[in-house]
Coordinates of C-alpha atoms in Angstrom, one line a residue:
M1 CA 91.7 -132.3 -113.9
Q2 CA 94.2 -134.7 -115.5
T3 CA 97.8 -134.0 -114.5
A4 CA 101.2 -135.3 -115.5
L5 CA 101.6 -136.2 -111.8
N6 CA 99.1 -137.5 -109.3
Y7 CA 98.6 -135.1 -106.4
K8 CA 95.2 -136.2 -105.4
N9 CA 96.2 -137.9 -102.2
L10 CA 99.2 -135.8 -101.3
D11 CA 99.3 -133.7 -98.3
E12 CA 100.7 -130.7 -100.1
Q13 CA 101.3 -128.6 -96.9
K14 CA 103.4 -131.4 -95.4
S15 CA 105.1 -131.9 -98.7
L16 CA 105.9 -128.2 -99.0
N17 CA 107.3 -128.0 -95.4
E18 CA 109.6 -130.9 -96.2
L19 CA 110.7 -129.4 -99.5
L20 CA 111.5 -126.0 -97.8
S21 CA 113.4 -127.8 -95.1
F22 CA 115.5 -129.6 -97.7
L23 CA 116.2 -126.4 -99.6
K24 CA 117.8 -124.9 -96.6
R25 CA 120.3 -127.7 -96.6
V26 CA 121.3 -127.3 -100.3
G27 CA 121.6 -123.6 -100.9
G28 CA 118.3 -122.0 -99.9
D29 CA 115.2 -121.0 -101.9
D30 CA 117.4 -120.2 -105.0
R31 CA 117.4 -124.0 -105.6
L32 CA 113.6 -124.2 -105.8
T33 CA 113.4 -123.5 -109.5
L34 CA 116.1 -125.9 -110.2
C35 CA 114.2 -128.7 -108.4
Y36 CA 111.2 -128.1 -110.6
V37 CA 113.2 -127.7 -113.8
L38 CA 114.7 -131.1 -113.0
K39 CA 111.2 -132.5 -112.4
A40 CA 110.0 -131.1 -115.7
W41 CA 113.0 -132.7 -117.4
Q42 CA 112.0 -136.0 -115.8
V43 CA 108.4 -135.7 -117.1
L44 CA 109.6 -134.7 -120.6
S45 CA 112.2 -137.5 -120.9
S46 CA 109.7 -139.8 -122.5
K47 CA 109.9 -137.6 -125.5
L48 CA 113.6 -137.4 -125.6
P49 CA 116.4 -139.6 -127.0
N50 CA 117.9 -141.7 -124.2
E51 CA 121.2 -139.8 -124.2
L52 CA 119.3 -136.6 -123.3
S53 CA 116.9 -138.1 -120.7
F54 CA 116.8 -137.6 -117.0
E55 CA 117.1 -141.4 -116.3
N56 CA 120.2 -141.7 -118.4
F57 CA 121.9 -138.8 -116.8
Y58 CA 120.9 -140.0 -113.2
S59 CA 122.3 -143.5 -114.0
K60 CA 125.8 -142.2 -114.5
K61 CA 128.3 -140.2 -112.6
V62 CA 126.7 -136.8 -112.0
S63 CA 128.5 -133.8 -113.4
F64 CA 127.3 -130.2 -113.5
K65 CA 129.2 -129.8 -116.8
E66 CA 127.2 -132.7 -118.5
L67 CA 124.0 -131.3 -117.1
S68 CA 124.7 -127.9 -118.6
S69 CA 125.6 -129.5 -121.9
I70 CA 122.4 -131.5 -122.0
F71 CA 120.2 -128.4 -121.1
A72 CA 121.9 -126.5 -123.9
K73 CA 120.4 -129.2 -126.4
L74 CA 116.8 -129.0 -125.0
G75 CA 116.0 -125.6 -126.5
E76 CA 113.0 -127.0 -128.3
F77 CA 111.2 -126.9 -124.9
K78 CA 110.2 -123.5 -123.6
I79 CA 111.4 -124.2 -120.0
F80 CA 115.0 -124.7 -121.1
R81 CA 114.9 -121.5 -123.2
L82 CA 113.6 -119.6 -120.1
Y83 CA 115.8 -121.1 -117.5
T84 CA 119.5 -120.1 -116.9
L85 CA 121.4 -123.0 -115.2
E86 CA 123.7 -121.5 -112.5
K87 CA 126.8 -123.2 -111.2
I88 CA 126.3 -125.8 -108.4
N89 CA 128.8 -128.2 -107.1
D90 CA 128.3 -131.9 -108.0
S91 CA 127.6 -133.1 -104.5
E92 CA 124.6 -130.6 -104.0
L93 CA 123.4 -131.5 -107.5
V94 CA 123.2 -135.2 -106.5
Q95 CA 121.2 -134.4 -103.4
I96 CA 118.8 -132.5 -105.4
L97 CA 118.5 -135.1 -108.1
N98 CA 117.8 -137.7 -105.4
Y99 CA 115.1 -135.6 -103.8
V100 CA 113.4 -135.0 -107.1
K101 CA 113.5 -138.5 -108.1
D102 CA 112.3 -140.0 -104.9
K103 CA 109.8 -137.5 -103.6
N104 CA 106.3 -136.3 -104.6
L105 CA 106.8 -132.6 -104.9
P106 CA 103.9 -130.3 -104.0
S107 CA 102.3 -128.7 -107.1
V108 CA 104.2 -125.9 -108.9
N109 CA 101.6 -123.4 -107.7
V110 CA 101.8 -124.4 -104.1
A111 CA 105.6 -124.6 -104.1
F112 CA 106.1 -121.1 -105.6
F113 CA 103.2 -119.2 -104.1
Q114 CA 102.7 -121.1 -100.9
N115 CA 99.0 -120.3 -100.6
R116 CA 99.8 -116.5 -100.6
E117 CA 97.9 -115.6 -103.7
L118 CA 95.0 -113.3 -103.9
L119 CA 93.1 -115.4 -106.4
N120 CA 93.3 -118.8 -104.5
D121 CA 91.8 -122.0 -105.8
D122 CA 88.7 -121.5 -103.5
L123 CA 87.8 -118.2 -105.0
A124 CA 88.8 -119.2 -108.6
K125 CA 86.6 -122.2 -108.5
F126 CA 83.5 -120.3 -107.3
A127 CA 84.0 -117.5 -109.9
L128 CA 84.5 -120.0 -112.7
E129 CA 81.2 -121.8 -111.7
I130 CA 79.4 -118.5 -111.6
L131 CA 80.7 -117.8 -115.1
G132 CA 79.1 -120.9 -116.5
A133 CA 79.7 -124.5 -117.6
D134 CA 80.7 -123.9 -121.3
L135 CA 84.0 -122.3 -120.5
N136 CA 87.0 -122.8 -122.8
N137 CA 89.2 -119.9 -123.5
I138 CA 89.5 -117.6 -120.4
Y139 CA 91.5 -114.5 -120.1
V140 CA 93.3 -114.0 -116.8
P141 CA 95.0 -110.5 -116.5
F142 CA 96.8 -109.0 -113.5
V143 CA 96.9 -112.3 -111.4
N144 CA 100.0 -113.4 -109.6
G145 CA 99.6 -117.2 -109.4
F146 CA 97.9 -120.0 -111.2
S147 CA 95.4 -121.6 -108.8
Y148 CA 92.7 -121.1 -111.3
A149 CA 94.4 -123.6 -113.7
Y150 CA 94.2 -126.3 -111.1
V151 CA 90.4 -126.1 -110.7
S152 CA 89.4 -126.2 -114.4
D153 CA 90.4 -128.0 -117.6
A154 CA 89.8 -124.8 -119.6
N155 CA 92.5 -123.1 -121.7
F156 CA 93.7 -120.0 -119.9
Y157 CA 95.5 -117.0 -121.5
A158 CA 97.3 -115.0 -118.8
D159 CA 99.5 -112.1 -118.6
Y160 CA 101.6 -110.7 -115.6
D161 CA 104.9 -108.9 -115.2
K162 CA 106.7 -112.0 -114.0
N163 CA 106.3 -115.8 -113.4
E164 CA 106.7 -117.0 -117.1
I165 CA 108.9 -119.9 -116.1
I166 CA 106.5 -120.8 -113.3
A167 CA 103.6 -121.0 -115.7
E168 CA 105.6 -123.3 -118.1
L169 CA 106.6 -125.5 -115.2
A170 CA 102.9 -125.9 -114.1
N171 CA 102.0 -126.8 -117.7
V172 CA 104.6 -129.5 -117.9
I173 CA 104.5 -131.0 -114.4
D174 CA 101.0 -130.6 -113.3
G175 CA 99.2 -130.6 -116.7
T176 CA 97.8 -127.1 -116.5
K177 CA 96.7 -125.2 -119.7
V178 CA 98.1 -121.7 -119.3
N179 CA 99.1 -119.6 -122.3
F180 CA 101.3 -117.0 -120.7
Y181 CA 102.9 -113.7 -121.6
Q182 CA 105.3 -112.0 -119.2
T183 CA 104.3 -108.4 -119.8
N184 CA 102.5 -105.4 -118.4
A185 CA 99.1 -105.8 -119.9
L186 CA 98.4 -102.1 -119.6
T187 CA 101.4 -100.8 -121.4
Q188 CA 102.2 -103.7 -123.7
P189 CA 99.2 -106.1 -124.2
K190 CA 100.2 -109.2 -126.0
F191 CA 96.9 -111.0 -126.7
T192 CA 96.1 -109.1 -130.0
N193 CA 94.6 -109.9 -133.2
E194 CA 97.1 -111.9 -135.3
N195 CA 96.4 -110.1 -138.6
A196 CA 95.8 -106.7 -136.9
P197 CA 98.1 -106.3 -133.9
H198 CA 96.6 -102.9 -133.0
I199 CA 93.3 -104.7 -132.2
L200 CA 92.9 -106.6 -128.9
R201 CA 92.0 -110.3 -129.1
Q202 CA 88.6 -110.9 -127.7
F203 CA 87.9 -113.7 -125.2
D204 CA 84.4 -114.9 -124.3
Y205 CA 85.2 -114.9 -120.5
S206 CA 87.7 -113.3 -118.2
L207 CA 88.7 -113.9 -114.6
S208 CA 90.8 -111.4 -112.4
F209 CA 91.6 -110.3 -108.9
L210 CA 92.5 -106.7 -109.2
P211 CA 95.9 -106.0 -107.5
I212 CA 95.7 -104.3 -104.1
K213 CA 99.1 -103.0 -104.2
K214 CA 99.8 -99.7 -106.0
L215 CA 101.0 -100.3 -109.5
P216 CA 103.0 -97.9 -111.6
D217 CA 100.9 -95.0 -113.1
Y218 CA 99.4 -95.4 -116.5
D219 CA 98.1 -92.6 -118.5
P220 CA 95.0 -93.8 -120.5
S221 CA 95.5 -91.0 -123.0
E222 CA 98.5 -93.0 -124.3
D223 CA 96.4 -96.0 -125.1
K224 CA 96.7 -97.3 -128.7
F225 CA 94.2 -100.1 -128.4
N226 CA 90.9 -98.2 -127.9
R227 CA 90.3 -99.7 -124.5
F228 CA 88.9 -96.8 -122.4
S229 CA 85.3 -96.0 -123.2
F230 CA 84.6 -94.4 -119.8
Q231 CA 87.0 -91.5 -120.2
T232 CA 90.5 -91.3 -121.6
T233 CA 92.0 -88.6 -119.4
K234 CA 92.1 -89.3 -115.7
H235 CA 91.6 -92.7 -114.1
T236 CA 92.1 -94.5 -110.8
Q237 CA 94.0 -97.8 -110.8
E238 CA 90.9 -100.0 -110.4
I239 CA 89.1 -98.2 -113.3
T240 CA 92.0 -98.6 -115.6
L241 CA 92.3 -102.3 -114.9
L242 CA 88.6 -102.9 -115.2
E243 CA 88.4 -101.0 -118.5
H244 CA 91.2 -103.2 -119.9
I245 CA 89.5 -106.5 -118.8
L246 CA 86.2 -105.4 -120.3
A247 CA 87.8 -104.2 -123.5
Q248 CA 89.3 -107.7 -124.0
T249 CA 86.1 -109.7 -123.1
S250 CA 83.1 -110.2 -125.4
K251 CA 80.8 -111.9 -122.9
K252 CA 81.3 -112.2 -119.2
S253 CA 83.9 -111.3 -116.6
A254 CA 84.4 -112.3 -112.9
V255 CA 86.5 -109.8 -111.0
F256 CA 87.4 -109.8 -107.4
T257 CA 88.2 -106.4 -105.8
L258 CA 87.9 -104.5 -102.6
N259 CA 84.3 -103.9 -101.5
N260 CA 84.8 -100.1 -101.3
F261 CA 84.5 -100.1 -105.0
T262 CA 80.8 -100.4 -104.5
F263 CA 80.2 -97.2 -102.7
K264 CA 83.3 -94.9 -103.1
S265 CA 82.8 -91.4 -104.3
G266 CA 84.6 -89.4 -107.0
L267 CA 85.8 -91.0 -110.2
V268 CA 84.8 -94.5 -108.9
Y269 CA 81.2 -93.2 -108.4
D270 CA 81.2 -91.9 -112.0
F271 CA 82.5 -95.2 -113.3
R272 CA 79.9 -97.2 -111.4
K273 CA 77.2 -94.8 -112.9
F274 CA 78.6 -95.5 -116.4
L275 CA 78.7 -99.3 -115.9
I276 CA 75.1 -99.3 -114.6
E277 CA 73.8 -97.2 -117.3
Q278 CA 75.7 -99.4 -119.8
N279 CA 73.8 -102.3 -118.2
H280 CA 77.1 -104.3 -117.9
I281 CA 76.8 -105.5 -114.3
E282 CA 75.1 -108.8 -113.9
A283 CA 75.8 -109.6 -110.2
V284 CA 77.5 -108.2 -107.1
I285 CA 78.5 -110.8 -104.5
S286 CA 79.7 -109.6 -101.1
L287 CA 82.1 -112.2 -99.7
P288 CA 83.0 -113.4 -96.1
R289 CA 86.1 -112.0 -94.6
N290 CA 89.5 -113.8 -94.2
L291 CA 89.2 -115.8 -97.4
V292 CA 92.5 -114.5 -98.6
N293 CA 95.7 -114.6 -96.4
G294 CA 96.8 -111.2 -95.4
V295 CA 93.8 -109.3 -96.7
L296 CA 91.7 -107.7 -93.8
A297 CA 89.5 -105.5 -96.0
D298 CA 86.1 -106.6 -97.3
L299 CA 86.0 -108.2 -100.8
V300 CA 83.3 -108.3 -103.5
L301 CA 83.0 -110.4 -106.7
L302 CA 81.7 -108.4 -109.6
I303 CA 80.1 -110.3 -112.5
F304 CA 80.1 -108.3 -115.8
N305 CA 78.0 -109.3 -118.7
K306 CA 78.3 -107.4 -122.0
Q307 CA 75.5 -109.3 -123.6
K308 CA 73.1 -108.8 -120.8
S309 CA 69.5 -108.1 -121.9
D310 CA 67.5 -107.9 -118.6
D311 CA 67.3 -104.7 -116.6
F312 CA 68.3 -105.9 -113.0
V313 CA 71.4 -106.6 -111.1
W314 CA 71.5 -109.6 -108.8
F315 CA 73.0 -108.8 -105.3
I316 CA 74.0 -111.6 -102.8
D317 CA 75.5 -111.2 -99.3
L318 CA 77.6 -114.2 -98.2
K319 CA 79.0 -112.6 -95.1
N320 CA 76.9 -114.6 -92.6
G321 CA 78.4 -117.8 -91.2
D322 CA 76.5 -120.1 -93.4
F323 CA 79.0 -119.6 -96.4
V324 CA 82.4 -119.8 -94.6
K325 CA 84.2 -122.7 -93.2
K326 CA 87.2 -122.6 -90.9
D327 CA 89.8 -125.4 -90.9
G328 CA 92.6 -124.4 -88.5
R329 CA 93.6 -120.9 -89.5
K330 CA 92.3 -121.3 -93.1
F331 CA 88.9 -119.9 -94.0
S332 CA 87.2 -121.0 -97.2
L333 CA 83.8 -120.8 -99.0
T334 CA 81.2 -123.5 -98.3
N335 CA 77.7 -124.2 -99.4
T336 CA 78.5 -122.9 -102.9
D337 CA 76.1 -125.4 -104.4
F338 CA 73.2 -123.6 -102.8
I339 CA 74.5 -120.3 -104.2
L340 CA 74.8 -121.7 -107.8
K341 CA 71.3 -123.4 -107.5
N342 CA 69.8 -120.1 -106.5
Y343 CA 71.7 -117.8 -108.8
K344 CA 69.6 -114.7 -109.9
K345 CA 66.9 -115.8 -107.5
N346 CA 65.5 -113.8 -104.6
V347 CA 66.3 -115.7 -101.4
D348 CA 65.3 -114.1 -98.1
K349 CA 68.2 -112.3 -96.2
L350 CA 70.6 -113.7 -98.9
S351 CA 70.0 -112.3 -102.3
Q352 CA 67.8 -109.8 -104.2
N353 CA 67.3 -108.8 -107.8
V354 CA 67.3 -105.0 -108.1
Q355 CA 66.2 -103.2 -111.2
I356 CA 68.4 -100.6 -112.9
S357 CA 65.9 -97.9 -112.1
E358 CA 66.2 -98.6 -108.4
L359 CA 70.1 -98.4 -108.6
K360 CA 69.8 -95.0 -110.1
S361 CA 67.3 -93.9 -107.5
Q362 CA 69.9 -95.1 -104.9
D363 CA 72.5 -92.9 -106.4
Y364 CA 74.3 -95.8 -108.2
T365 CA 75.5 -97.6 -105.1
L366 CA 76.4 -101.3 -105.5
S367 CA 76.6 -102.2 -101.9
A368 CA 74.8 -105.5 -101.3
E369 CA 73.8 -104.7 -97.9
R370 CA 71.8 -101.8 -99.2
F371 CA 69.3 -104.0 -101.1
I372 CA 69.2 -107.3 -99.1
I373 CA 66.6 -106.3 -96.5
N374 CA 66.5 -108.4 -93.3
N375 CA 63.6 -108.9 -91.0
E376 CA 65.0 -106.3 -88.6
L377 CA 64.9 -103.6 -91.2
K378 CA 61.5 -104.7 -92.6
S379 CA 60.2 -104.2 -89.1
A380 CA 61.7 -100.7 -88.8
Q381 CA 60.4 -99.7 -92.2
N382 CA 56.9 -100.8 -91.2
R383 CA 57.0 -98.9 -88.0
L384 CA 58.1 -95.8 -89.9
K385 CA 54.9 -96.0 -91.9
N386 CA 53.0 -95.0 -88.9
F387 CA 54.4 -91.4 -89.1
N388 CA 54.4 -88.6 -91.5
L389 CA 57.9 -88.5 -93.0
T390 CA 60.3 -86.0 -94.4
T391 CA 64.1 -86.2 -95.1
L392 CA 66.7 -85.0 -92.7
E393 CA 68.1 -82.5 -95.2
K394 CA 64.7 -80.7 -95.4
I395 CA 64.6 -79.9 -91.7
A396 CA 68.3 -79.6 -90.7
Q397 CA 71.7 -78.6 -92.0
T398 CA 74.2 -81.5 -92.2
K399 CA 77.9 -81.2 -92.6
K400 CA 80.9 -83.3 -91.8
S401 CA 83.3 -81.8 -89.4
Q402 CA 86.8 -80.8 -90.4
L403 CA 90.1 -81.2 -88.7
I404 CA 91.3 -78.2 -86.6
N405 CA 95.1 -78.2 -86.7
Q406 CA 97.1 -78.0 -83.6
S407 CA 99.1 -74.6 -83.3
E408 CA 101.9 -73.6 -81.0
E409 CA 100.0 -70.4 -80.2
G410 CA 96.3 -69.5 -80.4
D411 CA 93.0 -70.1 -78.8
L412 CA 92.2 -73.1 -76.6
V413 CA 89.6 -75.3 -78.4
Y414 CA 87.9 -78.6 -77.4
E415 CA 87.3 -81.5 -79.6
I416 CA 84.3 -83.9 -79.0
L417 CA 85.2 -87.6 -79.7
P418 CA 82.6 -90.3 -80.0
S419 CA 83.9 -91.7 -76.7
D420 CA 82.8 -88.4 -75.0
F421 CA 79.2 -88.9 -76.1
S422 CA 76.9 -89.0 -73.0
E423 CA 74.8 -92.2 -72.8
A424 CA 71.8 -90.1 -71.7
G425 CA 71.1 -86.5 -71.6
F426 CA 73.2 -83.7 -73.0
T427 CA 76.9 -84.1 -73.8
Q428 CA 78.9 -81.3 -72.1
N429 CA 82.2 -82.9 -71.3
F430 CA 85.1 -83.1 -73.8
S431 CA 88.4 -85.0 -73.3
K432 CA 90.5 -83.5 -76.0
Q433 CA 91.8 -79.9 -76.2
K434 CA 94.4 -78.1 -78.2
L435 CA 95.6 -74.7 -79.3
A436 CA 94.3 -73.4 -82.7
D437 CA 95.4 -70.6 -84.9
K438 CA 93.0 -67.6 -84.3
N439 CA 93.0 -66.9 -88.1
D440 CA 91.9 -70.5 -89.1
T441 CA 88.6 -69.8 -90.9
R442 CA 87.3 -73.2 -89.8
L443 CA 87.0 -72.0 -86.2
K444 CA 84.0 -70.0 -87.3
T445 CA 82.5 -72.4 -89.8
Y446 CA 82.6 -75.6 -87.8
A447 CA 82.0 -74.3 -84.3
L448 CA 79.2 -76.2 -82.6
K449 CA 76.2 -74.6 -81.0
P450 CA 73.9 -75.7 -78.2
Y451 CA 71.5 -78.4 -79.3
D452 CA 73.5 -79.5 -82.2
L453 CA 73.3 -83.3 -82.8
L454 CA 76.4 -85.4 -83.5
L455 CA 76.1 -88.6 -85.4
C456 CA 79.0 -91.0 -85.6
V457 CA 79.5 -91.9 -89.3
R458 CA 82.8 -93.8 -89.1
G459 CA 83.6 -96.8 -86.8
N460 CA 81.0 -96.8 -84.1
I461 CA 78.1 -96.2 -86.6
G462 CA 74.9 -94.7 -85.3
K463 CA 76.2 -93.4 -82.0
V464 CA 74.5 -90.1 -81.4
A465 CA 74.9 -87.2 -79.0
I466 CA 73.0 -83.9 -78.3
L467 CA 75.0 -80.9 -77.0
G468 CA 73.9 -78.8 -74.1
E469 CA 74.9 -75.3 -73.3
I470 CA 78.6 -75.0 -74.6
S471 CA 81.1 -72.3 -75.4
D472 CA 82.0 -71.1 -78.9
N473 CA 85.3 -73.2 -79.0
V474 CA 83.9 -76.7 -79.3
F475 CA 84.4 -78.8 -82.4
A476 CA 83.4 -82.4 -83.5
S477 CA 85.8 -85.0 -84.4
Q478 CA 86.1 -86.1 -88.1
A479 CA 84.3 -89.3 -87.3
T480 CA 81.0 -87.5 -86.8
Q481 CA 78.4 -85.6 -88.8
I482 CA 77.0 -82.3 -87.4
I483 CA 73.2 -82.1 -87.6
R484 CA 71.7 -78.6 -86.8
L485 CA 68.0 -78.1 -87.0
N486 CA 66.8 -75.2 -89.0
S487 CA 64.5 -74.2 -86.2
Q488 CA 67.3 -74.5 -83.6
N489 CA 64.5 -75.3 -81.2
K490 CA 65.7 -77.2 -78.0
D491 CA 62.6 -79.5 -77.7
E492 CA 62.6 -80.4 -81.4
A493 CA 66.3 -81.2 -81.2
I494 CA 65.6 -83.5 -78.3
A495 CA 62.8 -85.2 -80.2
L496 CA 65.1 -85.9 -83.3
Y497 CA 67.8 -87.1 -80.9
M498 CA 65.5 -89.6 -79.3
F499 CA 64.5 -90.9 -82.8
L500 CA 68.1 -91.2 -83.9
K501 CA 68.8 -93.3 -80.8
S502 CA 65.7 -95.4 -81.3
E503 CA 65.9 -99.1 -82.5
I504 CA 64.0 -98.0 -85.7
A505 CA 66.9 -95.5 -86.7
Q506 CA 69.6 -97.7 -85.5
S507 CA 68.3 -100.6 -87.7
V508 CA 68.3 -98.2 -90.7
F509 CA 71.9 -97.2 -89.9
R510 CA 73.0 -100.8 -89.7
N511 CA 71.7 -101.4 -93.1
L512 CA 73.1 -98.2 -94.6
Q513 CA 76.7 -98.7 -93.3
N514 CA 79.3 -99.6 -95.8
G515 CA 82.3 -101.9 -94.9
T516 CA 83.1 -103.9 -91.8
L517 CA 86.7 -103.2 -91.2
M518 CA 86.0 -99.5 -90.9
P519 CA 82.2 -99.0 -91.2
Q520 CA 81.0 -95.8 -92.6
L521 CA 77.9 -93.9 -93.4
L522 CA 77.8 -91.9 -96.6
I523 CA 76.8 -88.2 -96.3
K524 CA 74.2 -88.6 -99.0
D525 CA 72.5 -91.3 -97.0
I526 CA 72.3 -89.1 -94.0
K527 CA 70.8 -86.3 -95.8
E528 CA 68.1 -88.6 -97.3
L529 CA 67.3 -90.3 -94.1
K530 CA 63.7 -90.5 -93.6
V531 CA 62.6 -88.9 -90.2
P532 CA 59.2 -88.4 -88.7
I533 CA 57.5 -85.1 -88.5
F534 CA 56.4 -85.0 -84.9
S535 CA 53.3 -83.3 -83.7
P536 CA 53.6 -81.0 -80.6
E537 CA 52.1 -83.7 -78.3
Q538 CA 54.7 -86.3 -79.7
I539 CA 57.6 -83.8 -79.1
E540 CA 56.4 -83.3 -75.5
A541 CA 56.3 -87.1 -74.9
L542 CA 59.8 -87.5 -76.4
V543 CA 61.2 -84.8 -74.0
R544 CA 59.6 -86.5 -71.1
N545 CA 61.3 -89.7 -72.3
F546 CA 64.6 -87.8 -72.6
N547 CA 64.3 -86.7 -69.0
A548 CA 63.2 -90.1 -67.8
E549 CA 66.2 -91.7 -69.4
I550 CA 68.5 -89.3 -67.6
S551 CA 66.9 -90.3 -64.3
L552 CA 67.1 -94.0 -65.0
F553 CA 70.9 -93.6 -65.9
N554 CA 71.5 -91.7 -62.7
E555 CA 69.8 -94.4 -60.7
L556 CA 71.9 -97.1 -62.7
N557 CA 75.0 -95.2 -61.9
E558 CA 74.2 -95.1 -58.2
L559 CA 73.5 -98.9 -58.2
K560 CA 76.8 -99.5 -60.0
S561 CA 78.6 -97.4 -57.4
K562 CA 77.0 -99.5 -54.6
I563 CA 78.0 -102.7 -56.3
D564 CA 81.6 -101.4 -56.7
L565 CA 81.6 -100.7 -53.0
L566 CA 80.6 -104.2 -52.2
H567 CA 83.5 -105.5 -54.1
K568 CA 85.9 -103.2 -52.4
N569 CA 84.6 -104.2 -49.0
F570 CA 83.9 -107.9 -49.7
I571 CA 83.6 -108.8 -46.0

């Protein structure tokens, strides 16, 4: 983009470090805004009479009093209406003037946000390219920072609860095009119809990164702008923000948010269902990790299209190494041209168009990993076709364990952790114990029984155990799902255990898991898991394999003991 100053060949990180070092010598970070107001004054001086120009002031004896007098006369420019000049001694003012005059400052955005924004230039550029080539007026709510304005010549209309003077400095110094209101867009939206201020102004396109931090509560029932079509009583923060964005956008929106939006239950589930049935979702793009400084959670880019006519959603998974580049400690997207070239196309192991009817059958999940089937999962699905199949919920009770609270007095109980799961054979040793209140009703409801299966559904996804003969006071940790066969038959339980440990089932679990920071399986997916209906002969064979596995692990442990002995007595 064309800017008032040329930053193309400037090493901005080096320039930023120099600036921050200089500020420490002249009063600290409080002088940052003054530096850039002076730079803006320098840029605007070509439009000013000589007696009010930066160059004329600089060419004479520097006086804070004179500077204050000049700034008071520059009210026609928004910067000087926003900025309050604070007292500074003349010697420090001279140092700052010299620095501003002689140095190429980093861009306004880099100086004030120091690459700590959620919506950085990398993500902004990618999202704008996804939105299309004919962009002009773009609405940008809830975004702290202005990187987007440095990667596009479009006119941006932004609102946020601070940063008004920074937006104006960027416009003057760097040539950005940001029409900015300092406001809370939920409680006091400013972009409204000029002739009917109770009606929101409509933008063709919008771009946002939903804030991760908790915002002040907002009651949608108090809305005066008819924004909330999902429901007007109870919202979550992300639903409220998305509803506002969609209400102010007539065509397409690109919104970054946490990936757990794609699979969370409760109100978010209901909202996903609403969006899918309204056919407003065009694409779901699962992003590589570490693209945003300080954000460890998985991210997703949601593309909404209110003029969409087809009946499918495009899913793309960019989390493999082909689309992320590391430069020092900075991670950025790469190969985006390939993504744009293949937008809405099916690419093996990368992207898949999924019909709305399929999303409904999958209970309205928007997890990209669910629909982009890799070769491993295809192989598992093909092998499952060799069996008569049923769903787990038809042959077993499944329930998530509950926390048994510690009590000062009561019965001694044992808790099975995933780390207690035996690698082969029955699990019968438990590392954690505590006292529990005898009157706690959960003691009876969640007590485990012999031949129960435990499936790890959080963290170490897919780890499985089968219990042997145990007492009545054993419970599973909250990271596990309890599976109890309706038949309560020992051999059938062993057969199911061997299947759940198999590479076939483990491939399915890897595909079903949501999230990478703390992976989890949804209860619904476990209940609907397809499992073989084994014949008596197959059950007998699986029991033999179960016992053979125990023997092999015993032999392996003996060999490990002998190896340890060799190391202890190395001569």
